[in-house]
């Protein structure tokens, strides 16, 4: 990319899925918080892996297996550089953010959290960062406490301070809310948790695709994210923690690759990260993740963040021009997500009619039902942007929403 910044039209042209028409209209894809589209280079990397290098990793002495292992472990180094992890071994490949959080619940949680202990979550959490802790608390007799939010969707830091106590064993909070787009003050949240002696898990599923992330700088103990929201294939994600923390935890899933030796009497475990990567992993997903990281890095995460800020402003303004529209989630610091309602119209109807215009938005509770309950809404419509969206798509969303209002207010 030149110093002048990327040519965004050329960037968009890298995404074959965005060239299609749906329902006879050009596709306006605004469901990026659910999953991103994939650039040609990621699609090619996966295809090339199968055409040239497909083999199982780590165990083979033959050339192909060596090539596949080199590719797989090479991506671990890329991931580490991308998120500022000091050692690639700290990056454990998982199926996605959901599996990463469950991994932490079943290893850290099961060994370090007991009866009477407390886990602090926030009102903004995705179900993936609630339910694993509920399952754990039920088993262990621990309790969940929740950092409340204000009407704008910002966390109440004064209330958070009151929740922290010697009973707090874990603070598990999202970096960016998928339902409202709120960017949480994650450094401050982590700092306060550490001062209270708690371990910190950050759900980075909506942050890593949209802004530069440095896990050391944030001060978290665990940082988790998915590949499919950042131009990589589905079924791959990363759970990061410092090596000493991973080393101190027991394995979770048992099977091939995670052992050092096995006998019927006793088995011993492989070193981290293999200890947490039982079975044949998603090699194609890892290869695709590597290509996605190269692609995003070539554009620059800071440029992506700036572009998406401008796009979000354009889309929010377009939504607000529609009679009866209200943006849900008006935090000062927001990323990529415009949740909204149209007065008197159910969000599912908004989504269905927008789809007829070729505009793909999401409607529902966005796997964050407590957010909806707190705001007194059953659901919202959500337009979520990526850097390959264009300002020219904002009026197309507006036109689709006007159609919705015409249908319902005729
Ligand atoms: N956390 C957040 C904030 C999310 O947005 C998502 C995905 N919607 C998840 C966790 C779960 O990610 P995945 O479905 O990729 O496991």
Coordinates of C-alpha atoms and ligand atoms in Angstrom, one line a residue:
X1 CA 0.0 0.0 0.0
X2 CA 1.3 3.5 -0.7
X3 CA 1.9 6.1 1.9
X4 CA -1.2 7.9 0.6
X5 CA -3.4 5.1 2.0
X6 CA -5.2 2.3 0.3
X7 CA -7.4 2.6 -2.8
X8 CA -10.5 1.4 -1.1
X9 CA -12.3 0.6 -4.4
X10 CA -9.4 -1.8 -5.2
X11 CA -9.6 -3.2 -1.8
X12 CA -13.3 -3.9 -2.2
X13 CA -12.6 -5.6 -5.6
X14 CA -10.6 -8.2 -3.7
X15 CA -13.8 -9.6 -2.3
X16 CA -15.6 -11.8 -4.9
X17 CA -18.8 -12.2 -2.8
X18 CA -19.4 -8.5 -2.9
X19 CA -19.6 -8.4 -6.7
X20 CA -22.9 -10.3 -6.7
X21 CA -26.4 -9.1 -7.1
X22 CA -29.0 -10.6 -4.7
X23 CA -32.7 -10.4 -5.4
X24 CA -31.8 -8.5 -8.6
X25 CA -30.0 -5.7 -6.6
X26 CA -26.3 -5.1 -5.9
X27 CA -25.5 -6.8 -2.6
X28 CA -25.0 -4.3 0.3
X29 CA -23.4 -6.5 3.0
X30 CA -23.8 -5.0 6.4
X31 CA -23.7 -8.1 8.6
X32 CA -19.9 -7.9 9.2
X33 CA -20.2 -8.3 13.0
X34 CA -21.7 -11.8 12.3
X35 CA -19.0 -12.7 9.9
X36 CA -16.8 -11.0 7.4
X37 CA -16.4 -11.7 3.7
X38 CA -13.2 -13.3 2.4
X39 CA -10.7 -11.7 0.0
X40 CA -9.5 -13.7 -3.0
X41 CA -6.0 -14.2 -1.4
X42 CA -7.5 -16.1 1.6
X43 CA -9.7 -18.2 -0.7
X44 CA -6.5 -18.9 -2.9
X45 CA -4.4 -19.7 0.2
X46 CA -6.9 -22.4 1.3
X47 CA -7.2 -23.8 -2.2
X48 CA -3.4 -23.8 -2.7
X49 CA -3.0 -25.6 0.6
X50 CA -5.2 -28.4 -0.6
X51 CA -3.7 -28.4 -4.1
X52 CA 0.0 -28.5 -2.9
X53 CA 0.5 -29.0 0.8
X54 CA -2.3 -31.1 2.2
X55 CA -1.0 -33.5 4.9
X56 CA -1.5 -34.0 8.6
X57 CA 0.9 -31.9 10.7
X58 CA 3.5 -32.6 13.4
X59 CA 3.6 -36.4 13.1
X60 CA 4.8 -37.0 9.5
X61 CA 8.4 -37.4 8.5
X62 CA 7.5 -37.0 4.8
X63 CA 7.9 -33.8 2.8
X64 CA 4.3 -32.9 2.6
X65 CA 3.7 -33.2 6.3
X66 CA 6.8 -31.0 6.9
X67 CA 5.4 -28.4 4.5
X68 CA 2.0 -28.4 6.2
X69 CA 3.7 -28.2 9.7
X70 CA 5.8 -25.3 8.5
X71 CA 2.8 -23.5 7.2
X72 CA 0.8 -24.1 10.4
X73 CA 3.5 -23.1 12.8
X74 CA 4.4 -20.1 10.6
X75 CA 0.9 -18.7 11.1
X76 CA 1.3 -19.0 14.9
X77 CA 4.3 -16.6 14.5
X78 CA 2.2 -14.2 12.4
X79 CA -0.7 -14.3 14.9
X80 CA 1.8 -13.5 17.7
X81 CA 3.2 -10.5 15.8
X82 CA -0.3 -9.3 14.9
X83 CA -1.5 -9.1 18.5
X84 CA 1.8 -8.2 20.2
X85 CA 2.3 -11.6 21.9
X86 CA 5.9 -12.0 23.1
X87 CA 6.0 -15.7 22.2
X88 CA 4.1 -17.6 19.4
X89 CA 3.6 -20.6 21.8
X90 CA 1.3 -18.4 23.8
X91 CA -1.2 -18.4 20.9
X92 CA -3.4 -21.6 21.0
X93 CA -5.5 -22.3 18.0
X94 CA -9.1 -23.0 18.8
X95 CA -12.4 -23.2 16.8
X96 CA -13.3 -19.6 17.5
X97 CA -14.0 -17.2 20.4
X98 CA -16.6 -19.5 21.8
X99 CA -14.3 -22.5 22.1
X100 CA -11.5 -20.2 23.4
X101 CA -13.7 -19.0 26.3
X102 CA -14.8 -22.6 27.0
X103 CA -11.2 -23.7 27.0
X104 CA -10.4 -21.1 29.7
X105 CA -13.5 -22.0 31.7
X106 CA -12.6 -25.7 31.6
X107 CA -8.9 -25.2 32.5
X108 CA -8.5 -22.0 34.5
X109 CA -12.1 -22.0 35.7
X110 CA -12.2 -25.6 36.9
X111 CA -8.9 -25.4 38.8
X112 CA -8.9 -21.9 40.2
X113 CA -12.6 -21.0 40.8
X114 CA -14.4 -22.6 43.7
X115 CA -17.3 -22.3 46.1
X116 CA -18.1 -18.7 47.2
X117 CA -15.8 -17.2 44.5
X118 CA -17.1 -14.5 42.1
X119 CA -16.8 -14.0 38.4
X120 CA -17.4 -10.5 37.1
X121 CA -18.9 -10.1 33.7
X122 CA -20.4 -7.0 32.0
X123 CA -23.9 -6.2 30.9
X124 CA -22.6 -6.1 27.3
X125 CA -21.5 -9.7 27.0
X126 CA -22.2 -12.0 24.1
X127 CA -23.8 -15.3 25.2
X128 CA -20.4 -17.0 24.5
X129 CA -18.9 -15.0 27.4
X130 CA -21.8 -15.7 29.8
X131 CA -22.9 -19.3 29.4
X132 CA -19.5 -21.0 29.9
X133 CA -19.2 -19.2 33.2
X134 CA -22.8 -20.1 34.2
X135 CA -22.0 -23.8 33.6
X136 CA -18.9 -23.4 35.7
X137 CA -20.6 -21.6 38.5
X138 CA -23.3 -24.2 38.7
X139 CA -20.6 -26.9 39.0
X140 CA -18.4 -25.0 41.5
X141 CA -20.9 -23.0 43.6
X142 CA -19.4 -19.7 42.4
X143 CA -21.4 -16.6 41.6
X144 CA -21.6 -14.2 38.6
X145 CA -21.6 -10.5 39.2
X146 CA -22.4 -8.1 36.4
X147 CA -21.0 -4.6 35.7
X148 CA -24.1 -2.6 34.7
X149 CA -24.3 -0.2 31.8
X150 CA -25.9 3.2 31.2
X151 CA -28.6 3.9 28.6
X152 CA -25.9 4.8 26.1
X153 CA -24.4 1.3 26.4
X154 CA -21.3 2.4 28.4
X155 CA -20.1 0.4 31.3
X156 CA -20.6 1.9 34.8
X157 CA -17.0 2.0 36.0
X158 CA -18.1 3.3 39.4
X159 CA -20.3 0.3 39.9
X160 CA -17.5 -2.0 38.6
X161 CA -15.2 -0.7 41.3
X162 CA -17.7 -1.7 43.9
X163 CA -18.0 -5.2 42.6
X164 CA -14.3 -6.0 42.9
X165 CA -13.4 -7.8 46.2
X166 CA -11.0 -10.6 47.3
X167 CA -13.8 -13.0 46.2
X168 CA -13.3 -11.9 42.6
X169 CA -11.3 -14.6 40.8
X170 CA -12.0 -13.6 37.2
X171 CA -13.1 -10.5 35.3
X172 CA -14.3 -11.5 31.8
X173 CA -15.3 -8.6 29.6
X174 CA -15.7 -7.9 26.0
X175 CA -13.4 -5.4 24.2
X176 CA -16.1 -4.3 21.8
X177 CA -19.8 -5.1 22.1
X178 CA -21.3 -6.9 19.1
X179 CA -24.8 -5.7 19.9
X180 CA -24.1 -2.0 20.4
X181 CA -20.6 -1.4 19.2
X182 CA -19.4 0.0 22.5
X183 CA -15.6 0.0 22.9
X184 CA -15.1 -0.8 26.6
X185 CA -12.3 0.9 28.6
X186 CA -10.5 -2.4 28.6
X187 CA -7.1 -1.3 29.9
X188 CA -8.7 0.3 32.9
X189 CA -11.0 -2.7 33.4
X190 CA -7.9 -5.0 33.3
X191 CA -5.9 -2.7 35.6
X192 CA -8.6 -2.5 38.2
X193 CA -9.1 -6.3 38.1
X194 CA -5.4 -6.9 38.5
X195 CA -5.2 -4.5 41.4
X196 CA -7.9 -6.5 43.1
X197 CA -6.0 -9.7 42.5
X198 CA -8.3 -11.1 39.8
X199 CA -7.4 -12.8 36.5
X200 CA -8.7 -11.0 33.3
X201 CA -10.2 -12.5 30.2
X202 CA -10.9 -10.2 27.3
X203 CA -13.4 -11.3 24.5
X204 CA -11.7 -9.7 21.5
X205 CA -14.0 -11.2 18.8
X206 CA -15.3 -7.8 17.7
X207 CA -12.0 -5.9 18.4
X208 CA -9.2 -7.7 16.5
X209 CA -10.9 -7.4 13.1
X210 CA -11.4 -3.6 13.5
X211 CA -8.5 -2.0 15.3
X212 CA -4.8 -2.6 16.2
X213 CA -4.7 -4.9 19.3
X214 CA -1.7 -5.4 21.6
X215 CA -2.5 -7.9 24.3
X216 CA 0.5 -6.9 26.5
X217 CA -0.6 -3.3 26.3
X218 CA -4.1 -4.2 27.4
X219 CA -2.8 -6.0 30.4
X220 CA -5.2 -9.0 30.0
X221 CA -4.3 -12.6 31.1
X222 CA -6.4 -14.2 28.4
X223 CA -7.3 -12.6 25.1
X224 CA -9.7 -14.5 22.7
X225 CA -10.8 -14.0 19.1
X226 CA -12.3 -15.7 16.0
X227 CA -10.8 -15.8 12.5
X228 CA -14.0 -15.6 10.5
X229 CA -14.8 -12.1 11.6
X230 CA -11.4 -10.9 10.3
X231 CA -11.5 -12.2 6.7
X232 CA -10.3 -15.7 7.6
X233 CA -12.2 -19.0 7.3
X234 CA -14.8 -20.2 9.8
X235 CA -13.7 -22.7 12.4
X236 CA -10.5 -21.1 13.5
X237 CA -9.7 -18.7 16.3
X238 CA -7.0 -17.9 18.9
X239 CA -6.8 -18.1 22.7
X240 CA -3.8 -16.1 24.0
X241 CA -2.3 -16.2 27.5
X242 CA 1.2 -15.8 28.8
X243 CA 3.2 -19.0 28.6
X244 CA 3.5 -19.3 32.4
X245 CA -0.2 -19.2 32.8
X246 CA -0.9 -21.8 30.1
X247 CA 1.9 -24.0 31.7
X248 CA 0.1 -23.8 35.0
X249 CA -3.2 -25.2 33.6
X250 CA -4.3 -28.7 33.0
X251 CA -5.3 -29.9 29.6
X252 CA -8.9 -29.8 28.5
X253 CA -9.6 -32.1 25.6
X254 CA -7.6 -35.3 25.5
X255 CA -6.4 -37.1 22.3
X256 CA -3.6 -37.1 19.7
X257 CA -1.0 -34.3 19.6
X258 CA -1.6 -33.1 23.2
X259 CA 0.4 -35.9 24.8
X260 CA 4.0 -36.6 25.4
X261 CA 3.5 -40.3 26.3
X262 CA 0.5 -42.5 26.7
X263 CA 0.2 -45.8 28.7
X264 CA -2.9 -47.3 30.1
X265 CA -1.6 -46.5 33.6
X266 CA -0.7 -42.8 33.0
X267 CA -0.2 -40.3 30.2
X268 CA 1.9 -37.2 30.2
X269 CA 1.2 -34.0 28.4
X270 CA 2.9 -32.2 25.5
X271 CA 4.3 -28.7 25.9
X272 CA 2.1 -25.7 25.3
X273 CA 0.5 -25.0 22.8
X274 CA 0.2 -28.6 21.7
X275 CA -1.2 -29.5 25.2
X276 CA -4.3 -27.5 24.3
X277 CA -4.7 -28.6 20.6
X278 CA -5.9 -32.2 20.8
X279 CA -6.6 -34.0 17.6
X280 CA -6.0 -33.0 14.0
X281 CA -6.5 -29.2 14.0
X282 CA -8.1 -27.0 11.4
X283 CA -5.0 -26.7 9.2
X284 CA -6.8 -25.1 6.3
X285 CA -8.3 -22.6 8.7
X286 CA -4.9 -21.7 10.1
X287 CA -3.5 -21.3 6.6
X288 CA -6.4 -19.0 5.8
X289 CA -5.9 -17.0 9.0
X290 CA -2.3 -16.5 8.0
X291 CA -3.3 -15.1 4.6
X292 CA -6.0 -12.9 6.3
X293 CA -3.4 -11.5 8.7
X294 CA -1.1 -10.7 5.8
X295 CA -3.9 -9.0 4.0
X296 CA -5.1 -6.9 6.9
X297 CA -1.6 -6.0 7.9
X298 CA -0.8 -4.8 4.3
X299 CA -3.8 -2.4 4.6
X300 CA -2.9 -1.4 8.2
X301 CA -5.2 -1.9 11.2
X302 CA -5.0 1.8 12.0
X303 CA -6.2 2.7 8.6
X304 CA -9.0 0.1 8.8
X305 CA -10.1 1.6 12.2
X306 CA -10.1 5.1 10.7
X307 CA -12.0 4.0 7.6
X308 CA -14.6 2.2 9.6
X309 CA -15.1 5.1 11.9
X310 CA -16.0 7.3 8.9
X311 CA -18.2 4.6 7.5
X312 CA -20.1 4.1 10.8
X313 CA -20.7 7.9 10.9
X314 CA -22.1 7.8 7.4
X315 CA -24.4 4.8 8.1
X316 CA -25.6 6.2 11.4
X317 CA -26.5 9.5 9.7
X318 CA -28.3 7.6 6.9
X319 CA -30.3 5.6 9.4
X320 CA -31.2 8.7 11.3
X321 CA -32.6 10.4 8.2
X322 CA -35.4 7.7 8.1
X323 CA -38.5 8.8 9.9
X324 CA -39.0 7.1 13.3
X325 CA -35.4 5.8 13.4
X326 CA -33.4 5.6 16.7
X327 CA -29.8 4.4 17.1
X328 CA -29.5 2.0 20.0
X329 CA -26.1 2.3 21.7
X330 CA -24.7 5.8 21.7
X331 CA -21.4 5.2 23.6
X332 CA -18.8 7.9 23.1
X333 CA -16.3 5.2 21.9
X334 CA -18.0 3.0 19.3
X335 CA -16.7 0.6 16.6
X336 CA -18.4 -0.7 13.5
X337 CA -21.9 -1.4 14.8
X338 CA -25.1 0.6 14.2
X339 CA -27.9 -1.0 16.1
X340 CA -31.3 0.7 15.5
X341 CA -35.0 0.5 15.8
X342 CA -37.8 2.0 13.6
X343 CA -40.7 3.1 15.7
X344 CA -43.6 0.7 15.6
X345 CA -41.9 -1.8 13.2
X346 CA -40.5 -5.1 14.4
X347 CA -36.8 -5.5 13.6
X348 CA -37.5 -8.8 11.8
X349 CA -39.7 -7.0 9.4
X350 CA -37.0 -4.4 8.8
X351 CA -34.5 -7.1 8.0
X352 CA -36.8 -9.0 5.7
X353 CA -37.8 -6.0 3.7
X354 CA -34.2 -4.6 3.5
X355 CA -33.2 -8.0 2.2
X356 CA -35.6 -7.6 -0.7
X357 CA -33.6 -4.5 -1.6
X358 CA -30.3 -6.4 -1.5
X359 CA -29.3 -5.0 1.9
X360 CA -28.1 -7.6 4.4
X361 CA -28.5 -6.5 8.0
X362 CA -29.0 -8.6 11.1
X363 CA -32.0 -8.5 13.3
X364 CA -32.7 -10.1 16.7
X365 CA -31.0 -10.1 20.1
X366 CA -27.5 -10.6 18.5
X367 CA -26.7 -13.4 21.1
X368 CA -26.7 -10.7 23.7
X369 CA -30.1 -11.1 25.3
X370 CA -29.2 -9.3 28.6
X371 CA -28.3 -6.2 26.6
X372 CA -31.8 -6.2 25.0
X373 CA -33.5 -6.9 28.4
X374 CA -31.5 -3.9 30.0
X375 CA -32.7 -1.6 27.2
X376 CA -36.3 -2.9 27.3
X377 CA -36.2 -4.1 23.7
X378 CA -37.0 -7.5 22.3
X379 CA -34.6 -7.0 19.4
X380 CA -32.8 -4.4 17.2
X381 CA -31.8 -4.2 13.6
X382 CA -28.1 -4.0 13.2
X383 CA -25.9 -2.7 10.4
X384 CA -22.3 -3.5 11.0
X385 CA -19.6 -2.2 8.7
X386 CA -16.2 -3.4 7.5
X387 CA -13.5 -1.5 5.7
X388 CA -14.7 -2.8 2.3
X389 CA -18.1 -1.2 2.7
X390 CA -18.4 2.2 0.9
X391 CA -20.0 5.5 1.8
X392 CA -22.1 5.1 -1.3
X393 CA -23.8 2.2 0.4
X394 CA -25.2 4.4 3.2
X395 CA -27.9 6.0 0.9
X396 CA -28.8 2.4 -0.3
X397 CA -29.4 1.4 3.3
X398 CA -31.4 4.6 3.8
X399 CA -33.6 3.9 0.7
X400 CA -34.2 0.3 1.9
X401 CA -35.3 1.6 5.3
X402 CA -37.6 4.1 3.8
X403 CA -39.2 1.3 1.8
X404 CA -39.7 -0.5 5.1
X405 CA -41.5 2.5 6.6
X406 CA -43.6 3.0 3.4
X407 CA -44.8 -0.7 3.7
X408 CA -45.7 -0.3 7.3
X409 CA -47.0 3.2 7.4
X410 CA -49.0 3.2 4.1
Ligands
LIG1 N1 -18.0 -12.6 21.4 C1 -18.5 -11.7 20.7 C2 -18.4 -10.2 21.2 C3 -19.0 -12.0 19.4 O1 -19.5 -11.0 18.7 C4 -19.0 -13.3 19.0 C5 -19.6 -13.7 17.7 N2 -20.8 -13.1 17.4 C6 -18.5 -14.3 19.9 C7 -18.0 -13.9 21.1 C8 -18.5 -15.7 19.5 O2 -17.7 -15.9 18.4 P1 -17.8 -17.3 17.6 O3 -19.2 -17.5 17.2 O4 -16.9 -17.0 16.4 O5 -17.3 -18.4 18.4

